[in-house]
Short mmCIF file of C-alpha atoms in Angstrom, two decimals:
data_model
loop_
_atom_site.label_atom_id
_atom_site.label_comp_id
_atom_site.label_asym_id
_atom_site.label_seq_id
_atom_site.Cartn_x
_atom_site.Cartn_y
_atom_site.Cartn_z
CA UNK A 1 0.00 0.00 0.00
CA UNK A 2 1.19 2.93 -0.79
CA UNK A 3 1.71 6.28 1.37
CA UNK A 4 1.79 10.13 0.46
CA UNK A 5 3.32 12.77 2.77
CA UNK A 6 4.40 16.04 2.26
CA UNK A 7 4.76 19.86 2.52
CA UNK A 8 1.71 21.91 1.60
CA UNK A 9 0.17 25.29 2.06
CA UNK A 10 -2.64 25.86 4.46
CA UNK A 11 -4.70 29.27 3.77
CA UNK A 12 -0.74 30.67 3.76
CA UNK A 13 0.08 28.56 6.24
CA UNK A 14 2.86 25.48 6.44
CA UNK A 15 0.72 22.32 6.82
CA UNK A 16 1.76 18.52 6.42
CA UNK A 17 -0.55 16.47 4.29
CA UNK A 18 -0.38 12.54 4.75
CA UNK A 19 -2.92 9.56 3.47
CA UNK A 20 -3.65 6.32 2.41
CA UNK A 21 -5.98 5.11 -0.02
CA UNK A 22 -8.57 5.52 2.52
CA UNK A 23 -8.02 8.82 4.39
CA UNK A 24 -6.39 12.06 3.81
CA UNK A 25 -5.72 14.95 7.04
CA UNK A 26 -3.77 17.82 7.08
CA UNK A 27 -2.23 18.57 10.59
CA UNK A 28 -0.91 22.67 10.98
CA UNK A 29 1.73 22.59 13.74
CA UNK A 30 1.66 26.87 13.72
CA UNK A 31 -2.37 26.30 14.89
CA UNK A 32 -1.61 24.74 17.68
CA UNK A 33 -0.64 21.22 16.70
CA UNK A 34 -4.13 21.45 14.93
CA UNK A 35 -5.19 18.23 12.93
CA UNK A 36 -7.69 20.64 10.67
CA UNK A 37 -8.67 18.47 8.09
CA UNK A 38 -9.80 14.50 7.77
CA UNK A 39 -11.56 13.33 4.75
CA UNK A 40 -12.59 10.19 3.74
CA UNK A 41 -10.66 9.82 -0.14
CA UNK A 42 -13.21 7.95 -2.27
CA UNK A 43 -16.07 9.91 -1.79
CA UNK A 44 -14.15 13.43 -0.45
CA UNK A 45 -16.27 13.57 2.08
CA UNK A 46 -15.22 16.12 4.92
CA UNK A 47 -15.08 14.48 8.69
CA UNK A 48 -13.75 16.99 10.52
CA UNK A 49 -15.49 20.29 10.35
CA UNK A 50 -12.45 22.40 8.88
CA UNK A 51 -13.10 26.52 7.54
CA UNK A 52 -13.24 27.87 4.81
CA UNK A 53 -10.40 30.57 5.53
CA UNK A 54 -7.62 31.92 7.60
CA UNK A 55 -9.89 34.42 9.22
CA UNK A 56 -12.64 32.32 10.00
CA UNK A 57 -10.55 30.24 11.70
CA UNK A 58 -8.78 32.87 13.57
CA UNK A 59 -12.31 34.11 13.98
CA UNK A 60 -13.24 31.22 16.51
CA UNK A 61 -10.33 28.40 16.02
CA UNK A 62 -11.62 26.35 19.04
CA UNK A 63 -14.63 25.22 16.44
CA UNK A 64 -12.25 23.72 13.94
CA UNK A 65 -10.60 20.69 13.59
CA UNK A 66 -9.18 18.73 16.91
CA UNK A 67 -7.71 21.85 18.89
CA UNK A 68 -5.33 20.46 22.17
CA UNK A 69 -6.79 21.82 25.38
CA UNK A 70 -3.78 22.03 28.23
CA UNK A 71 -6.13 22.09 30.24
CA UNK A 72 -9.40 21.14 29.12
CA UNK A 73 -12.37 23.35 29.49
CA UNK A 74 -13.61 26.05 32.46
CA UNK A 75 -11.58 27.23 35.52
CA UNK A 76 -13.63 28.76 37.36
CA UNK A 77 -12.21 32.46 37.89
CA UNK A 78 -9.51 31.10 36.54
CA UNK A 79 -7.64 30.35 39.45
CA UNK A 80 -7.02 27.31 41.91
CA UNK A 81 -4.56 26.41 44.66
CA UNK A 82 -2.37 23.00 44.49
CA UNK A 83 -0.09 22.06 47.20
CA UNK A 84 -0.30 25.40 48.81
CA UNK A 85 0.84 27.05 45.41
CA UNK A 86 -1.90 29.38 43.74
CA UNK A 87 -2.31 29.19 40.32
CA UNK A 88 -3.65 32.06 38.12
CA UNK A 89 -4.85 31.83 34.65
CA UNK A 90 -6.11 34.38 32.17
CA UNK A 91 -9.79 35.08 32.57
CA UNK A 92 -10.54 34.75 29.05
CA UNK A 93 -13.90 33.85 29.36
CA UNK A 94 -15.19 37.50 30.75
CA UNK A 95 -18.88 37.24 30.42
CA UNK A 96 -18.46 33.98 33.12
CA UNK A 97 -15.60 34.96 34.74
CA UNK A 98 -13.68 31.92 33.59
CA UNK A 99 -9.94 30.57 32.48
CA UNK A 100 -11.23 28.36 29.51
CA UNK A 101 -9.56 25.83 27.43
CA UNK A 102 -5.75 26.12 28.07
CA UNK A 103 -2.36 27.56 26.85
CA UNK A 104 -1.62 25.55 23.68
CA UNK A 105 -4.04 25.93 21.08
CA UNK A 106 -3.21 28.80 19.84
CA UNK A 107 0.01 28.49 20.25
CA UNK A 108 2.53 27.71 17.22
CA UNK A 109 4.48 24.12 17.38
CA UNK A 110 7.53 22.66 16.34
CA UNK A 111 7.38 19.86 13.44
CA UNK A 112 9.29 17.14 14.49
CA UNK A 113 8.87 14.15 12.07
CA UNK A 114 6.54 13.62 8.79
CA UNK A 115 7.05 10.70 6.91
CA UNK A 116 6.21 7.44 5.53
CA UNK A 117 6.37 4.51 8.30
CA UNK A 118 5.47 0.97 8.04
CA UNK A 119 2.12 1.14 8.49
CA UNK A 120 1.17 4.06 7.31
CA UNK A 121 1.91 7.98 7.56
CA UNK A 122 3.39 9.32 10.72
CA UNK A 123 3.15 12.99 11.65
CA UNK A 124 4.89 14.38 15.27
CA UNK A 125 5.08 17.87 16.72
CA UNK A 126 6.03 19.38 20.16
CA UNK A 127 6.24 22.29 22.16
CA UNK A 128 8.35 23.33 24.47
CA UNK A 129 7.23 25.40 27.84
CA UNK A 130 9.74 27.66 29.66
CA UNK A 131 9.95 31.13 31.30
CA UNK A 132 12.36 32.34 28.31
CA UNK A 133 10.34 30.39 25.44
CA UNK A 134 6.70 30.96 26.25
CA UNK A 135 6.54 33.82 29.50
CA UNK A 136 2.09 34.50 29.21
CA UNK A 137 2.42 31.03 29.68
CA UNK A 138 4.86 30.61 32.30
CA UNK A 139 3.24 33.51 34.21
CA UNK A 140 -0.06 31.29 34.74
CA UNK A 141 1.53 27.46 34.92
CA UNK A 142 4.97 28.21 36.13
CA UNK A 143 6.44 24.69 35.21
CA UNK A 144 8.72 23.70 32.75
CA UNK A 145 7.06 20.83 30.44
CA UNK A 146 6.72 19.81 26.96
CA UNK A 147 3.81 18.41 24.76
CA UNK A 148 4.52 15.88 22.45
CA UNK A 149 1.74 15.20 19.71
CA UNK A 150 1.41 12.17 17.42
CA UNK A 151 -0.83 11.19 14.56
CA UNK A 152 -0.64 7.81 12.86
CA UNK A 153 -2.83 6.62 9.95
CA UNK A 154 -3.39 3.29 10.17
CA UNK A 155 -6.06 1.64 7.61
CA UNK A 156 -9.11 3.25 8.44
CA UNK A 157 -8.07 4.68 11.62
CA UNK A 158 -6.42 7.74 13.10
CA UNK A 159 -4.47 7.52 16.05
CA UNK A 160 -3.43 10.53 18.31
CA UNK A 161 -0.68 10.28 21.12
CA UNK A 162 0.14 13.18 23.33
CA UNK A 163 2.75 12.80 25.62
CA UNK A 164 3.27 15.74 28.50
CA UNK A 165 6.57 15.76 29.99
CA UNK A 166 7.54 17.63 33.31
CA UNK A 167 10.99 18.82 33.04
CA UNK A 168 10.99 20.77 36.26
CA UNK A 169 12.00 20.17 39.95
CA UNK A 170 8.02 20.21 40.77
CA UNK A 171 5.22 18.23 40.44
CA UNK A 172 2.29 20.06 39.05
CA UNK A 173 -1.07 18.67 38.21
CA UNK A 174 -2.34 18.16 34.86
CA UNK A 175 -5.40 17.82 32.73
CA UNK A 176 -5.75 17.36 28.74
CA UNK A 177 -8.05 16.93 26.39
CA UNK A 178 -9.64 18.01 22.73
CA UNK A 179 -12.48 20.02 21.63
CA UNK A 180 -12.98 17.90 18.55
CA UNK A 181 -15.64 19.32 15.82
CA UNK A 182 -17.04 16.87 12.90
CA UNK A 183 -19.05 17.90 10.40
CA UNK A 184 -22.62 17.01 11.68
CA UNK A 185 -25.80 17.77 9.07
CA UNK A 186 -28.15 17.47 11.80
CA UNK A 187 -31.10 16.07 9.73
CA UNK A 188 -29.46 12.94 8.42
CA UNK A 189 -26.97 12.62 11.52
CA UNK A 190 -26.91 10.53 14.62
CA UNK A 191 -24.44 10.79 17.85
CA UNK A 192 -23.91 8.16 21.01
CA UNK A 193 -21.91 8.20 23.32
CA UNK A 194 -21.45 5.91 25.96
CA UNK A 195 -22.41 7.89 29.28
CA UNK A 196 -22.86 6.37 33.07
CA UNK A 197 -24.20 10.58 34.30
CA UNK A 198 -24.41 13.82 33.47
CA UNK A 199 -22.39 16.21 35.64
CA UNK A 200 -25.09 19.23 37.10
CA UNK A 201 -22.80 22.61 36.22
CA UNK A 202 -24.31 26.17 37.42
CA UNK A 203 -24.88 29.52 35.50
CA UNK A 204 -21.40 29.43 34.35
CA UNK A 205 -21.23 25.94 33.45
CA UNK A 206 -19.43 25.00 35.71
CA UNK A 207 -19.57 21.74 37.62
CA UNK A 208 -21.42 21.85 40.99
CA UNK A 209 -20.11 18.81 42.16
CA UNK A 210 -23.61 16.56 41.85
CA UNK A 211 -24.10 14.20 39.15
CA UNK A 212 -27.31 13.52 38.22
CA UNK A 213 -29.20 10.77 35.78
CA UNK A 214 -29.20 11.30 32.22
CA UNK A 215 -33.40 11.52 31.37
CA UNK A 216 -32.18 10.29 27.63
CA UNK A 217 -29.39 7.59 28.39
CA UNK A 218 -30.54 4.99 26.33
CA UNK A 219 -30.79 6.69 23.46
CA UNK A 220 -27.37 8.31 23.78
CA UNK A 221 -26.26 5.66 23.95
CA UNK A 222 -27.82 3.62 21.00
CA UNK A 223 -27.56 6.80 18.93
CA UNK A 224 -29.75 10.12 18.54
CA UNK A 225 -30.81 12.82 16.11
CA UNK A 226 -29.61 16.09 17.52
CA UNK A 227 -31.38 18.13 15.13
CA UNK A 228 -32.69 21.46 17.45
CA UNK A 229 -31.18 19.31 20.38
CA UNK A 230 -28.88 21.64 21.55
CA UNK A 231 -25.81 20.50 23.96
CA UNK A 232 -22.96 22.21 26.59
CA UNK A 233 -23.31 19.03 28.76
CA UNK A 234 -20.24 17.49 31.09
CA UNK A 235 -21.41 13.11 30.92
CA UNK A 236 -18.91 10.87 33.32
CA UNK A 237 -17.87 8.44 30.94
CA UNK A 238 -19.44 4.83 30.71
CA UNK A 239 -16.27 2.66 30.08
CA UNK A 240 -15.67 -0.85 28.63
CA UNK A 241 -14.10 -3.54 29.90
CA UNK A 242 -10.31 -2.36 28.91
CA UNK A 243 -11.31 1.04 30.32
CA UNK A 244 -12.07 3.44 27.18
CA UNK A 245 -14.64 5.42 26.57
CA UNK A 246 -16.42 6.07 23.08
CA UNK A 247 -18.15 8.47 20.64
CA UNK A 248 -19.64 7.61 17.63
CA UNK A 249 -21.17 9.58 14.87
CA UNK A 250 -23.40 8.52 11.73
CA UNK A 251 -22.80 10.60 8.81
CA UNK A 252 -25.41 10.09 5.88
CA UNK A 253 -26.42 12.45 3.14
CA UNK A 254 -29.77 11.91 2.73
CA UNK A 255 -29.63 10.44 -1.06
CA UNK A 256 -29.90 6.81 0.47
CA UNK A 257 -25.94 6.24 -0.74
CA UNK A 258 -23.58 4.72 1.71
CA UNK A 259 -22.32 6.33 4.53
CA UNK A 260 -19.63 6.60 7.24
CA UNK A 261 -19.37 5.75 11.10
CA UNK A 262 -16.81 7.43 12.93
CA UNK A 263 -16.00 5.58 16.26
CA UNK A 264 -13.99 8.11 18.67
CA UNK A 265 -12.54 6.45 21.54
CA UNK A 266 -10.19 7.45 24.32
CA UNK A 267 -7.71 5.49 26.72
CA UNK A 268 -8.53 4.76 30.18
CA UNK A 269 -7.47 8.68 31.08
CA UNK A 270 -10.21 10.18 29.17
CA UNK A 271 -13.16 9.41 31.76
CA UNK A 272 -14.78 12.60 30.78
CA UNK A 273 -16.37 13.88 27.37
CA UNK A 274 -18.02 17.74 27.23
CA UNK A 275 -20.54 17.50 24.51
CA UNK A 276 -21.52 21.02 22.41
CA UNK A 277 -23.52 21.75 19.35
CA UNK A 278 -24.20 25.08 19.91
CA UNK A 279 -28.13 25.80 19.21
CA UNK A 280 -27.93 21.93 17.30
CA UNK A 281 -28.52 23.83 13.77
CA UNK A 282 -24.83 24.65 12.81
CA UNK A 283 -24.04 21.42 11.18
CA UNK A 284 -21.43 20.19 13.77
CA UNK A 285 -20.95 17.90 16.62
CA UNK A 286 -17.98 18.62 19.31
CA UNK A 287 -17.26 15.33 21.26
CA UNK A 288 -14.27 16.64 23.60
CA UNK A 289 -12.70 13.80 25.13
CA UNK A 290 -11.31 15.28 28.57
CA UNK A 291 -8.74 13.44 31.81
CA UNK A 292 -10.20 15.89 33.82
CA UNK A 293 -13.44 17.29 34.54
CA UNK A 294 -14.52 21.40 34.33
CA UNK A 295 -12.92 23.01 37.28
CA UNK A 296 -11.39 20.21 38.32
CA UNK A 297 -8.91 21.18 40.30
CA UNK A 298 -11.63 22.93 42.44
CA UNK A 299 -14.10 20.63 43.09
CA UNK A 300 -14.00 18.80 46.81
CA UNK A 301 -14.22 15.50 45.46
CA UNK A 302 -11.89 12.66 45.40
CA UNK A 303 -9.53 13.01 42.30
CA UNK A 304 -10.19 9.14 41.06
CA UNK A 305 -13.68 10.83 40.33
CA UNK A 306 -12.21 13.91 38.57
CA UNK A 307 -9.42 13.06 36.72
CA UNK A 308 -7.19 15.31 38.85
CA UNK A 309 -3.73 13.52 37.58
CA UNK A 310 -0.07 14.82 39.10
CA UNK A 311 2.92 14.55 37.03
CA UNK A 312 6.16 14.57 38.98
CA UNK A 313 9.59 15.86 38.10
CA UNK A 314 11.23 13.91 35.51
CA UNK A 315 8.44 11.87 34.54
CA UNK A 316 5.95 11.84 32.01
CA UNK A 317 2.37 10.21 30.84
CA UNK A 318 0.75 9.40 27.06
CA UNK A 319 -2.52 9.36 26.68
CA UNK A 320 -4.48 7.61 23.51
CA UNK A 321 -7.27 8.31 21.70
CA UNK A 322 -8.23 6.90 17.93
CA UNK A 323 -10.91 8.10 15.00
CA UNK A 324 -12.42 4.49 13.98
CA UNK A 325 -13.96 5.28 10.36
CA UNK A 326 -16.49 2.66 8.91
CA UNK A 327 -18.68 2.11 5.89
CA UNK A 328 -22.43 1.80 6.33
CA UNK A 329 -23.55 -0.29 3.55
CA UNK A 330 -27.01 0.50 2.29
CA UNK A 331 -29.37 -1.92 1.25
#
């Protein structure tokens, strides 16, 4: 089977193209690491919900693509204390008072490796955190660490790796996730995920600490329209036997043609997954696969429940998740 790599331009930008005969994505490391583009070759159809410009993705680039959240989601007034150190992030999120979403996707990464491997195309970037190299961030997570990013085509699969490394003399705790957006037409579209409860958040969606029963679980979890259904929910993860969690989306166009299931599953970390459509008429789906939970770091609960994870000096984690594309025959 044969593999393509290589340099392109993306909307001006340095991008790294890579597929098989199946799929085709496009990964900009100066986006944040951001894997913008998947498509599935024979028919072109689009996956991942991807824009149609540089400015409209500047415009709001946490609705494009798989941005990397370090950390995921809300903190609320964007600060929290850890082992007697305070911690103070931007308040970015004004109109709630909130830290949202992390210091790395916006940021621009390093390309580290884009070639050809055995099994398929390989594509690694990383970033580097310091007090000389990135200072905003520094001033709000004053750690030295690195992100290491991985994406391997495999068949009909896409497989992600991120590996955070602490390369400081403290332990600090840590949190990661994506805010992944698929192209969702809403009237020929289903979504399930596999949820045990819902988290209850407040005014500024943030989590109170309850969970409470999901009034629609079953079919979540067999698979749902989401047309005028509209979604900002935090679910606890239902896992499987080995521990992951899953997604899945049902594209279909309507014509009665074949179409495509998209399986999204995460590791044993990811025991979380944020849900958003907006108003559930934009013609997208964001299944965010999260190790922590919103505001986790503040939340008096025990941190097997929350994700809360703590990284010590020297050492460092990877966590998995995979895209899982099928054909739905049709009859």
């Amino acid at each position: 089977m044969s593999f393509d790599v290589e340099e392109v331009l993306y909307f001006g930008e340095e991008a790294i193209k890579a597929g098989n005969k199946h799929l085709e994505i496009i990964l900009v490391p100066a986006w944040g690491s951001n894997l913008i583009s998947l498509v599935y070759k024979p028919t072109r159809e689009k996956i991942l919900r991807s824009p149609n410009s540089a400015e409209e993705f500047r415009a709001n680039q946490i609705l494009y693509g798989v941005p990397v959240l370090f950390p995921p989601n809300r903190i609320g007034g964007g600060t929290f204390t850890f082992r007697g150190r305070v911690y103070r992030l931007d308040v970015n999120e004004e109109d709630k008072n909130n830290h949202i979403h992390g210091f790395l996707h916006g940021e621009r990464w390093r390309l580290v490796r884009a070639e050809s491997g055995e099994h398929g195309p390989v594509v690694e970037t990383r970033i580097d955190v310091d007090s000389t190299s990135h200072p905003a961030i520094y001033r709000q997570f004053p750690h030295d660490f690195s992100v290491e990013m991985s994406y391997r085509l495999n068949g009909m699969a896409v497989c992600q790796e991120a590996t955070i490394v602490n390369h400081g003399r403290e332990p600090f705790p840590w949190g990661f996730g994506y805010h992944t957006s698929f192209s969702f037409p809403e009237n020929t579209s289903r979504f399930a995920l596999t949820a045990e409860k819902r988290w209850k958040l407040n005014e500024r969606l943030l989590p109170t600490g309850e969970l409470e029963d999901i009034e629609y679980k079953n079919l979540l979890s067999q698979g749902m329209s989401l047309d005028g259904f509209p979604l900002d929910d935090a679910f606890l993860a239902s896992v499987s036997a080995d521990g992951t969690s899953e997604a899945s989306i049902v594209l279909q166009d309507g014509t009665g043609g074949d179409g495509l299931r998209i399986r999204y599953r995460g590791d044993k970390n990811f025991k979380h997954w944020v849900v958003y459509n907006a108003d559930g008429k934009r013609g997208f789906i964001c299944p965010e696969p999260y190790t922590w939970v919103t505001n986790a770091p503040n939340l008096t609960l025990s941190a097997s429940l929350t994700g809360i994870q703590v990284l010590s000096p020297g050492e460092r984690v990877t966590v998995k998740t995979e895209m899982l594309v099928s054909i739905i025959a049709q009859s």
